[in-house]
mmCIF file of C-alpha atoms in Angstrom:
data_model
loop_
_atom_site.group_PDB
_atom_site.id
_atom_site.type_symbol
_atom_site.label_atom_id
_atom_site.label_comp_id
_atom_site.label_asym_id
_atom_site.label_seq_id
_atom_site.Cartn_x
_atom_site.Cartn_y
_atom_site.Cartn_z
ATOM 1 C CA UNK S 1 35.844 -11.897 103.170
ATOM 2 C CA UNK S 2 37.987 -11.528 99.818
ATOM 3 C CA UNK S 3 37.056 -8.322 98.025
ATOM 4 C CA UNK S 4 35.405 -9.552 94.630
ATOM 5 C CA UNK S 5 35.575 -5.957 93.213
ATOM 6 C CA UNK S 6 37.059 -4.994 90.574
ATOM 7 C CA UNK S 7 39.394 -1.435 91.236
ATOM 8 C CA UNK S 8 36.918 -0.805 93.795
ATOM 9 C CA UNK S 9 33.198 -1.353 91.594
ATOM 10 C CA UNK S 10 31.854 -3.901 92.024
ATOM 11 C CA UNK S 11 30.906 -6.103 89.076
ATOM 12 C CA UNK S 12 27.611 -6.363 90.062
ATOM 13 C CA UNK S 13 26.478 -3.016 90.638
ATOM 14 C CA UNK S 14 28.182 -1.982 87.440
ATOM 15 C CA UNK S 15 25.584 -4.337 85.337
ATOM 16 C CA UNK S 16 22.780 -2.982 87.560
ATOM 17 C CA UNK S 17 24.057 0.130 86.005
ATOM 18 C CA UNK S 18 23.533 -0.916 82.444
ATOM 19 C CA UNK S 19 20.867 -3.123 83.064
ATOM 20 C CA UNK S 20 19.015 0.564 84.219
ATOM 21 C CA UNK S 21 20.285 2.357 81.483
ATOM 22 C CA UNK S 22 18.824 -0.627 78.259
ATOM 23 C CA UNK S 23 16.035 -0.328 80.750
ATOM 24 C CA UNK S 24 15.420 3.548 80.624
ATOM 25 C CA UNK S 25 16.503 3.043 76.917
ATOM 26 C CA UNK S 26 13.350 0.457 76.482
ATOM 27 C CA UNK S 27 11.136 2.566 78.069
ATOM 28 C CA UNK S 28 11.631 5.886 75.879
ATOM 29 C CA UNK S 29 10.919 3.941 73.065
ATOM 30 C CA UNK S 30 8.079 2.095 74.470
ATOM 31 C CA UNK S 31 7.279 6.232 75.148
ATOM 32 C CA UNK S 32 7.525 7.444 71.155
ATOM 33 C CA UNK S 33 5.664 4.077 69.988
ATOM 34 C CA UNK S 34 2.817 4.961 72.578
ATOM 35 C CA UNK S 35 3.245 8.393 70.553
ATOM 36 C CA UNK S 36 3.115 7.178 67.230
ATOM 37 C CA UNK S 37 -0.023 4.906 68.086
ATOM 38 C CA UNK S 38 -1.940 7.796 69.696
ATOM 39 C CA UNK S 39 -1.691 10.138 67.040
ATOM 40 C CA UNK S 40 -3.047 7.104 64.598
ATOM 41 C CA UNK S 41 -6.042 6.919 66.830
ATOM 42 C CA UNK S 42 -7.230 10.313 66.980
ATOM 43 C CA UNK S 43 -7.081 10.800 63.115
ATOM 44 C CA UNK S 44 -9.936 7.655 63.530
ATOM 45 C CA UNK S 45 -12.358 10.504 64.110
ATOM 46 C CA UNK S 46 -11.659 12.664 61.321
ATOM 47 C CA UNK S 47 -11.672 9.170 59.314
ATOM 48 C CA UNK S 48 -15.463 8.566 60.676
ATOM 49 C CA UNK S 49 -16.396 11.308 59.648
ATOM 50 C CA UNK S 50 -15.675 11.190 56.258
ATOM 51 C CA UNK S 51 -16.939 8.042 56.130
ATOM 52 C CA UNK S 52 -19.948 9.553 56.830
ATOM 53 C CA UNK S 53 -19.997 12.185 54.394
ATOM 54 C CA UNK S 54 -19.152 9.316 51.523
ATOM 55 C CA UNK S 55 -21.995 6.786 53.080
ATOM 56 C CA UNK S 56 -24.728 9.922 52.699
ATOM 57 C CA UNK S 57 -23.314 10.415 48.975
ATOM 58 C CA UNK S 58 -23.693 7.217 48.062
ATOM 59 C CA UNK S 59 -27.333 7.199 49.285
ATOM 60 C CA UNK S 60 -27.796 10.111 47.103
ATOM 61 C CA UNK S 61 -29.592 11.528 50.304
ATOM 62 C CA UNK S 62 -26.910 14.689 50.719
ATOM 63 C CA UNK S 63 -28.019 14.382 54.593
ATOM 64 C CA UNK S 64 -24.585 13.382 57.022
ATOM 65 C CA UNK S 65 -26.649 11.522 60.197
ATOM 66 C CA UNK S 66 -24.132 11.320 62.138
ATOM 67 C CA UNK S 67 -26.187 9.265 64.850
ATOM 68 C CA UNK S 68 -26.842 6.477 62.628
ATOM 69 C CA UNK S 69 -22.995 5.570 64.311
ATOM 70 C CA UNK S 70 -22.874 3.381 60.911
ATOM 71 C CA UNK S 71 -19.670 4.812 60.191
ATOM 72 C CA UNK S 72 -18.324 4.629 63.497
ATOM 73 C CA UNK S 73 -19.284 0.691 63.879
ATOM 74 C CA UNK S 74 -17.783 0.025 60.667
ATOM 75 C CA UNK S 75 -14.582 1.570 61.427
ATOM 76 C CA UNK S 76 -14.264 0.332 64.650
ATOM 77 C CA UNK S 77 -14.874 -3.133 63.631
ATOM 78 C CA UNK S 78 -12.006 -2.931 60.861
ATOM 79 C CA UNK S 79 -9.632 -1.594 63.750
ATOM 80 C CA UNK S 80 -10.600 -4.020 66.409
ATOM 81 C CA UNK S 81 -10.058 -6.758 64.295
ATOM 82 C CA UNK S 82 -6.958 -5.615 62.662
ATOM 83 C CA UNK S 83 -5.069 -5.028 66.177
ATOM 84 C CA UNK S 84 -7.226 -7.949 67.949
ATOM 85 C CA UNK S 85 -9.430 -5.504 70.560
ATOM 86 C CA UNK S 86 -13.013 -5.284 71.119
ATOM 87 C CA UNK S 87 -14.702 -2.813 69.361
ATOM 88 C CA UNK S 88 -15.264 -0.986 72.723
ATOM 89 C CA UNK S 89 -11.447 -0.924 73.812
ATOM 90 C CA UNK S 90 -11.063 1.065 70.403
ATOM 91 C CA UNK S 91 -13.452 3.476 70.778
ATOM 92 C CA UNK S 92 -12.223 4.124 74.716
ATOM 93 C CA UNK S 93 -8.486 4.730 72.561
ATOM 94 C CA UNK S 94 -10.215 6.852 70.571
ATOM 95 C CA UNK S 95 -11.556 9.322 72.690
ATOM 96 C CA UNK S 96 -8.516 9.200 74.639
ATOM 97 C CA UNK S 97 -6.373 9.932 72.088
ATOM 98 C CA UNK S 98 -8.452 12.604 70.961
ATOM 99 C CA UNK S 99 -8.285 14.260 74.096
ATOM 100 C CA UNK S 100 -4.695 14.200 74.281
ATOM 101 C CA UNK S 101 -3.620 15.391 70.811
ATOM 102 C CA UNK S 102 -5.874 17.916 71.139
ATOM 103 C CA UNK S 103 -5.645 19.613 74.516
ATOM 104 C CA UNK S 104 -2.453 18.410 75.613
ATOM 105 C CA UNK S 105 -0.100 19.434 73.064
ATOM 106 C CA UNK S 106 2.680 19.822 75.571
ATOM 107 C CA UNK S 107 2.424 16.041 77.025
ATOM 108 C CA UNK S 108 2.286 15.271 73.800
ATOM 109 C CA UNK S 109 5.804 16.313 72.662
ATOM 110 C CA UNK S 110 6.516 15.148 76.161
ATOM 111 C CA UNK S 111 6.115 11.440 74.886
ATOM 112 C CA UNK S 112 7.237 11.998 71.549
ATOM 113 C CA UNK S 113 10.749 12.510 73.179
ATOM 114 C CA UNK S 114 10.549 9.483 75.077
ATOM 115 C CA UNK S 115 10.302 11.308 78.247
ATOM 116 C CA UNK S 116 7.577 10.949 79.333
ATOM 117 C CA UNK S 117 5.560 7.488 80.071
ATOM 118 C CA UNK S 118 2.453 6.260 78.513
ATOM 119 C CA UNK S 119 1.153 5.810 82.473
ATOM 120 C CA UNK S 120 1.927 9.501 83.061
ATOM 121 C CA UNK S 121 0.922 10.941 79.994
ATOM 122 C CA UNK S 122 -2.304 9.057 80.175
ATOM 123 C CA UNK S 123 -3.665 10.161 83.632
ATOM 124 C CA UNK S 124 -2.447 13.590 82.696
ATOM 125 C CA UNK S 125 -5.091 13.703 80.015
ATOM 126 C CA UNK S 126 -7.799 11.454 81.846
ATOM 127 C CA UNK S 127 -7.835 13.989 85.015
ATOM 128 C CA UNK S 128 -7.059 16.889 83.384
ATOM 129 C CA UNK S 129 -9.916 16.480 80.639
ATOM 130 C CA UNK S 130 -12.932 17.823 82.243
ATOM 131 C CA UNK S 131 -11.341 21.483 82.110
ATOM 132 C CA UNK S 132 -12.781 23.296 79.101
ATOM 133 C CA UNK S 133 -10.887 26.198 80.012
ATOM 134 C CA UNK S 134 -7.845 26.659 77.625
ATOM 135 C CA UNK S 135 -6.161 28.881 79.898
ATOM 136 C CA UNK S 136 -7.081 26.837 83.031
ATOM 137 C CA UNK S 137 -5.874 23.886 81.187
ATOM 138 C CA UNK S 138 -2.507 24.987 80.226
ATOM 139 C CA UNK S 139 -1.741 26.107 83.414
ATOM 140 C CA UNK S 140 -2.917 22.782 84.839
ATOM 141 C CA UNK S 141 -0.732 20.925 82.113
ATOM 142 C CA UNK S 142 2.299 22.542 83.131
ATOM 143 C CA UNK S 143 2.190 21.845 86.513
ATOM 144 C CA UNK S 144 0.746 18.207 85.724
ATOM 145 C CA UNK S 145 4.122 17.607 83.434
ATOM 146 C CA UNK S 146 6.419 18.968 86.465
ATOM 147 C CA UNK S 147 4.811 16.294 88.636
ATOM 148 C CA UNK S 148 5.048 13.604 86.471
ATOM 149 C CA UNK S 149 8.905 13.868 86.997
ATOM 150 C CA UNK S 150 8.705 13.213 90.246
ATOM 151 C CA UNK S 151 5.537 10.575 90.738
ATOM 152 C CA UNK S 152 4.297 7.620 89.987
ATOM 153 C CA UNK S 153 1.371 7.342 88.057
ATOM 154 C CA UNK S 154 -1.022 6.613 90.944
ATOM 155 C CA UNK S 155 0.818 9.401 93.061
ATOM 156 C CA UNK S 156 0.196 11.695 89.745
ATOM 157 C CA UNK S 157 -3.305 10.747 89.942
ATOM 158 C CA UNK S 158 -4.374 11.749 93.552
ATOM 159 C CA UNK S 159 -2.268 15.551 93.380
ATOM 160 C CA UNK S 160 -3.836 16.284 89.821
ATOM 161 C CA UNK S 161 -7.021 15.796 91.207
ATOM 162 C CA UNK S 162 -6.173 18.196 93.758
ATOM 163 C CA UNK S 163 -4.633 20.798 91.427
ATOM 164 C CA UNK S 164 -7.658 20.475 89.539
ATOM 165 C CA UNK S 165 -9.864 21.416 92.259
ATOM 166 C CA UNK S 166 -7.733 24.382 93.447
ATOM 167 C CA UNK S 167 -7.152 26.003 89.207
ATOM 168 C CA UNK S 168 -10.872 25.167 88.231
ATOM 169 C CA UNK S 169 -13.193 25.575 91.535
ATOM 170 C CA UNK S 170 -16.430 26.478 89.645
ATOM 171 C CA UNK S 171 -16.182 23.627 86.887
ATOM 172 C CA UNK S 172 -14.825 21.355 90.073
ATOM 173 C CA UNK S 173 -18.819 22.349 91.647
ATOM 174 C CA UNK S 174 -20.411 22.348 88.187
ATOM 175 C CA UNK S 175 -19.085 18.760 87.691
ATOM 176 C CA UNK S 176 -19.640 17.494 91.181
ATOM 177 C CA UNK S 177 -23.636 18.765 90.554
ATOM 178 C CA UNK S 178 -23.596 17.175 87.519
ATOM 179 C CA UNK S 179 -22.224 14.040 88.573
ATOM 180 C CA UNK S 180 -24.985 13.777 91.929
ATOM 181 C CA UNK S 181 -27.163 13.908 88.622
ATOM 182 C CA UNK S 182 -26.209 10.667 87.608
ATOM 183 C CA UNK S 183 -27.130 9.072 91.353
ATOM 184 C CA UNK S 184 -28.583 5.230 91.329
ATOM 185 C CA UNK S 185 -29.098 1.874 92.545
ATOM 186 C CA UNK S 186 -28.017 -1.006 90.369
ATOM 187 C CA UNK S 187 -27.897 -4.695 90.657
ATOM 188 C CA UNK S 188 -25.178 -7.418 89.316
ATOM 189 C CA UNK S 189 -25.178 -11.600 89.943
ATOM 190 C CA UNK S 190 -21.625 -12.092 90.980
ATOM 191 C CA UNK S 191 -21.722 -16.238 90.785
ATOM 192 C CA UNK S 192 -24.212 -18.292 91.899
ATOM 193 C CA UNK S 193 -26.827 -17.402 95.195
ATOM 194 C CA UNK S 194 -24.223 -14.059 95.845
ATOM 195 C CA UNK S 195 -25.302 -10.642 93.933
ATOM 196 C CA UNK S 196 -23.821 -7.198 94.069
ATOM 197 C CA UNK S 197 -25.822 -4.179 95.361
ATOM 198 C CA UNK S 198 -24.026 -0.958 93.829
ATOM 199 C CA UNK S 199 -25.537 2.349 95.540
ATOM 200 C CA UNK S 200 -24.021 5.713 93.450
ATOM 201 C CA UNK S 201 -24.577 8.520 95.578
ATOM 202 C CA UNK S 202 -23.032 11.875 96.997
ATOM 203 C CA UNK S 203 -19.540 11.337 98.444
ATOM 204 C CA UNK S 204 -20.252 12.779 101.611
ATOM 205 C CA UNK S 205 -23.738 10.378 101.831
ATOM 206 C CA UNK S 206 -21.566 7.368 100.649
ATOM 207 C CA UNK S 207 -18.711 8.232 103.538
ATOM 208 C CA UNK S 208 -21.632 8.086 106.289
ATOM 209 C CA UNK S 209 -23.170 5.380 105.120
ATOM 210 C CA UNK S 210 -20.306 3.500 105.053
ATOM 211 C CA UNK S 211 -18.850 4.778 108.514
ATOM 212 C CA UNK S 212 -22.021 3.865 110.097
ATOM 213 C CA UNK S 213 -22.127 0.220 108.769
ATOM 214 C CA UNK S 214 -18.561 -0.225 109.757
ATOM 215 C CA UNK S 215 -18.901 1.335 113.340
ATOM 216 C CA UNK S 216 -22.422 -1.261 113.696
ATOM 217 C CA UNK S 217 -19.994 -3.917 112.246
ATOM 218 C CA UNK S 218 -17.588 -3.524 114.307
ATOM 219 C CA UNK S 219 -19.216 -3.283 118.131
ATOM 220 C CA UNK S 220 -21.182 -6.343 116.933
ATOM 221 C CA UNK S 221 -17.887 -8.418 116.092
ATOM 222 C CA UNK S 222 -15.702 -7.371 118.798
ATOM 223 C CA UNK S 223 -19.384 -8.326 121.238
ATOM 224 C CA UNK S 224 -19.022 -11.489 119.103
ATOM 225 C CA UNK S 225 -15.095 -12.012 120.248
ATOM 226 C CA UNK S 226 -16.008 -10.908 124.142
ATOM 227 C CA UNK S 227 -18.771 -13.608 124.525
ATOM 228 C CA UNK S 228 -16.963 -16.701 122.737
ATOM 229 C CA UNK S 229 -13.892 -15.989 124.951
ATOM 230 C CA UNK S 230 -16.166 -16.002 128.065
ATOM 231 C CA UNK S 231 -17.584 -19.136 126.864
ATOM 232 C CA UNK S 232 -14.306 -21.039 126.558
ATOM 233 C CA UNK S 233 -13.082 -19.425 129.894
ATOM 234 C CA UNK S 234 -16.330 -20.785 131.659
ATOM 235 C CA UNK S 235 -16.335 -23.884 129.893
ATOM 236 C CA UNK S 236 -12.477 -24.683 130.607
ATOM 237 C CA UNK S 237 -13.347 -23.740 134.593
ATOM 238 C CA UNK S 238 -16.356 -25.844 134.462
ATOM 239 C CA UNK S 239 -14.474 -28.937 132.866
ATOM 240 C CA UNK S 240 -11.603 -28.406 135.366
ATOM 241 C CA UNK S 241 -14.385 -28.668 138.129
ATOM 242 C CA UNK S 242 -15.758 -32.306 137.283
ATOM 243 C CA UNK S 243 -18.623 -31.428 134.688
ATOM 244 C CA UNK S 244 -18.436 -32.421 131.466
ATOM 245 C CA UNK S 245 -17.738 -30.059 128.615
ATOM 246 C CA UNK S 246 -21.158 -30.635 127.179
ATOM 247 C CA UNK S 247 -22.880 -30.023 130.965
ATOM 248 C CA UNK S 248 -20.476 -27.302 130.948
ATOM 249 C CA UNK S 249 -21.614 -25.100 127.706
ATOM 250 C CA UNK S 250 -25.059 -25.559 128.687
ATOM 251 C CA UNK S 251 -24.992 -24.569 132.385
ATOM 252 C CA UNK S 252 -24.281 -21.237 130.032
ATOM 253 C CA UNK S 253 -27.670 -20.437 129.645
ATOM 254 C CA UNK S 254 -28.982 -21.439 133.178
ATOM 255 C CA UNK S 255 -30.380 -24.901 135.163
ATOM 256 C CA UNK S 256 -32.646 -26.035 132.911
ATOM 257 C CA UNK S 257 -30.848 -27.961 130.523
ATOM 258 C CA UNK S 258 -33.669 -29.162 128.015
ATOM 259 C CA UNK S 259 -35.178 -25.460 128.247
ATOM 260 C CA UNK S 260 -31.623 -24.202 127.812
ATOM 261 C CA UNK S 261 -29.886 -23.082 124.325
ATOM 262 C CA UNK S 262 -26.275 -23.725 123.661
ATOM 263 C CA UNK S 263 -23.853 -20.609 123.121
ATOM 264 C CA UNK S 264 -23.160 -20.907 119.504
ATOM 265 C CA UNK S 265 -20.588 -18.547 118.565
ATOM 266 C CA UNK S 266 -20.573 -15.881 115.657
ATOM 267 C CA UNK S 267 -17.979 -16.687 113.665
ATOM 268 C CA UNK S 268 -18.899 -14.138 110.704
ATOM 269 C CA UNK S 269 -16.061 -11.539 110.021
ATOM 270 C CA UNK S 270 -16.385 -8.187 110.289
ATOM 271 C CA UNK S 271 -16.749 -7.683 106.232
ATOM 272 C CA UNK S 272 -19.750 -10.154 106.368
ATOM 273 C CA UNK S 273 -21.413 -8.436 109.748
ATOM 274 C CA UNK S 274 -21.239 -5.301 107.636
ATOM 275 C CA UNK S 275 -22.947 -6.984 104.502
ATOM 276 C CA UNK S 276 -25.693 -8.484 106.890
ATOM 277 C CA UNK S 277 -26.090 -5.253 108.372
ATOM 278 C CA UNK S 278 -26.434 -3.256 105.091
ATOM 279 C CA UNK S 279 -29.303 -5.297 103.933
ATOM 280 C CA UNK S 280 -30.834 -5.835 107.632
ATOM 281 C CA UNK S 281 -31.491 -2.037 107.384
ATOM 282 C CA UNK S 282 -32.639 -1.899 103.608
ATOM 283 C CA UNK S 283 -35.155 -4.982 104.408
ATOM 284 C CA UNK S 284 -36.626 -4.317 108.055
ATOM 285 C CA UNK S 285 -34.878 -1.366 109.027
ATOM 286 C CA UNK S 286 -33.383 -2.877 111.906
ATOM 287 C CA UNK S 287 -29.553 -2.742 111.824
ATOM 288 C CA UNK S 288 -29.493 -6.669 113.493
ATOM 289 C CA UNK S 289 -26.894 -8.375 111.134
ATOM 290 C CA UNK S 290 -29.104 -11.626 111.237
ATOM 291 C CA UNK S 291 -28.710 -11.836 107.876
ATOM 292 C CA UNK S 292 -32.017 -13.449 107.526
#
């Protein structure tokens, strides 16, 4: 094969090269924008504020209710329809930004410099929020910001939580109690005749539950596979013999043809076994899966 390199680099890899390097090049700047933006989001606070302040003036009341949110709505509306985002998305920008400016000063500069993604800086701030310890946090946020050199966001995600549990232990428990706090049962239509049943519970509850549905689930659907392969075995032996295959599926269930019922097999996966379960034991407390 003729050697289509040129003094021994090839062509190609030498545009991958600069096609990484405009790429990294992209990114930084994608990095300082995401910078820029943040720090024009968290000043929407102070701005709300003041809005406040110069609403209760105008009243001539002197009083600042800040729960009247009047401020806030009115803000927020002028943003979202400025930059073309709901209302909501801007106040969920908001807070974030808050949080990062704030209490991640580091990660901050981090971005600012274009070295450090929005992704990364992002889930830095979203895991490592819930630590009102200064010191605690700064120790987490250096750590977090060595990570986030070597990881991908997601990867980030799952070791911060673990580093967060291992600097903060007592506001780890204090949150988790909190959190069982907030336990419930809520309903949702997903699309027509199919709803969602959404159970919030302890994680340790949640991981039983679960377990045990899927362990039901799945003796029930490999029982399922066992007895439609012994049907077609019987059937194909009972064909081969003479009878025909109709004679042959009933003889299944014994002589008596007329009293007899044909073997119907369960087709239902193992998802919708567990499903039929589920409610079998909410409804009758018998973990059947008729799904009836």
């Amino acid at each position: 094969m003729a050697d289509t390199s040129l003094g021994g680099l090839s062509p190609v890899l030498s545009d991958l090269d600069a096609l990484v390097d405009g790429l990294g090049g992209a990114r930084a700047r994608v990095a300082v924008a995401f910078g820029a933006e943040t720090r024009f989001y968290a000043s929407v606070a102070a701005l709300v504020d003041r809005r406040e302040r110069e609403r209760a003036h105008q009243a001539d009341t002197g009083a600042v209710v800040s729960a009247s949110q009047l401020a806030m709505r009115e803000i927020y509306a002028e943003i979202a329809a400025a930059v073309r985002l709901s209302e909501y998305q801007v106040a969920s920008r908001v807070n974030q930004a808050q949080i990062l400016v704030s209490r991640f000063g580091q990660t901050m500069s981090r971005v600012d410099a274009g070295v450090l993604s929005p992704q990364h800086a992002t889930t830095i701030a979203d895991v490592g929020g819930v630590i009102d310890d200064p010191d605690i946090r700064a120790e987490y946020e250096d750590h977090a910001i060595d990570l986030a050199g070597e990881l991908t966001p997601a990867q980030l995600k799952d070791a911060l939580g673990v580093l967060v549990d291992r600097l903060d232990p007592d506001g780890t428990q204090a949150r988790i109690k909190e959190a069982v706090q907030r336990r419930s049962v809520r309903k949702r239509s997903v699309e027509p005749g199919v709803g969602q049943l959404i159970i919030t519970g302890p994680t340790a509850h949640i991981e039983g539950t679960y377990n045990r549905l899927t362990d039901i689930a799945t003796e029930l659907h490999t029982q399922n596979q066992t007895d439609t392969a012994a049907a077609a075995e019987a059937t194909e032996a009972a064909v081969a013999a003479g009878a025909t295959e109709v004679d042959a599926v009933n003889s299944e269930a014994g002589d008596d043809a007329d009293a007899a019922t044909p073997f119907v097999p369960d087709e239902r996966t193992r998802a919708q076994i567990m499903a039929d379960v589920a409610l079998d034991l909410l409804l009758t407390n018998v973990p059947d899966a008729h799904g009836t």
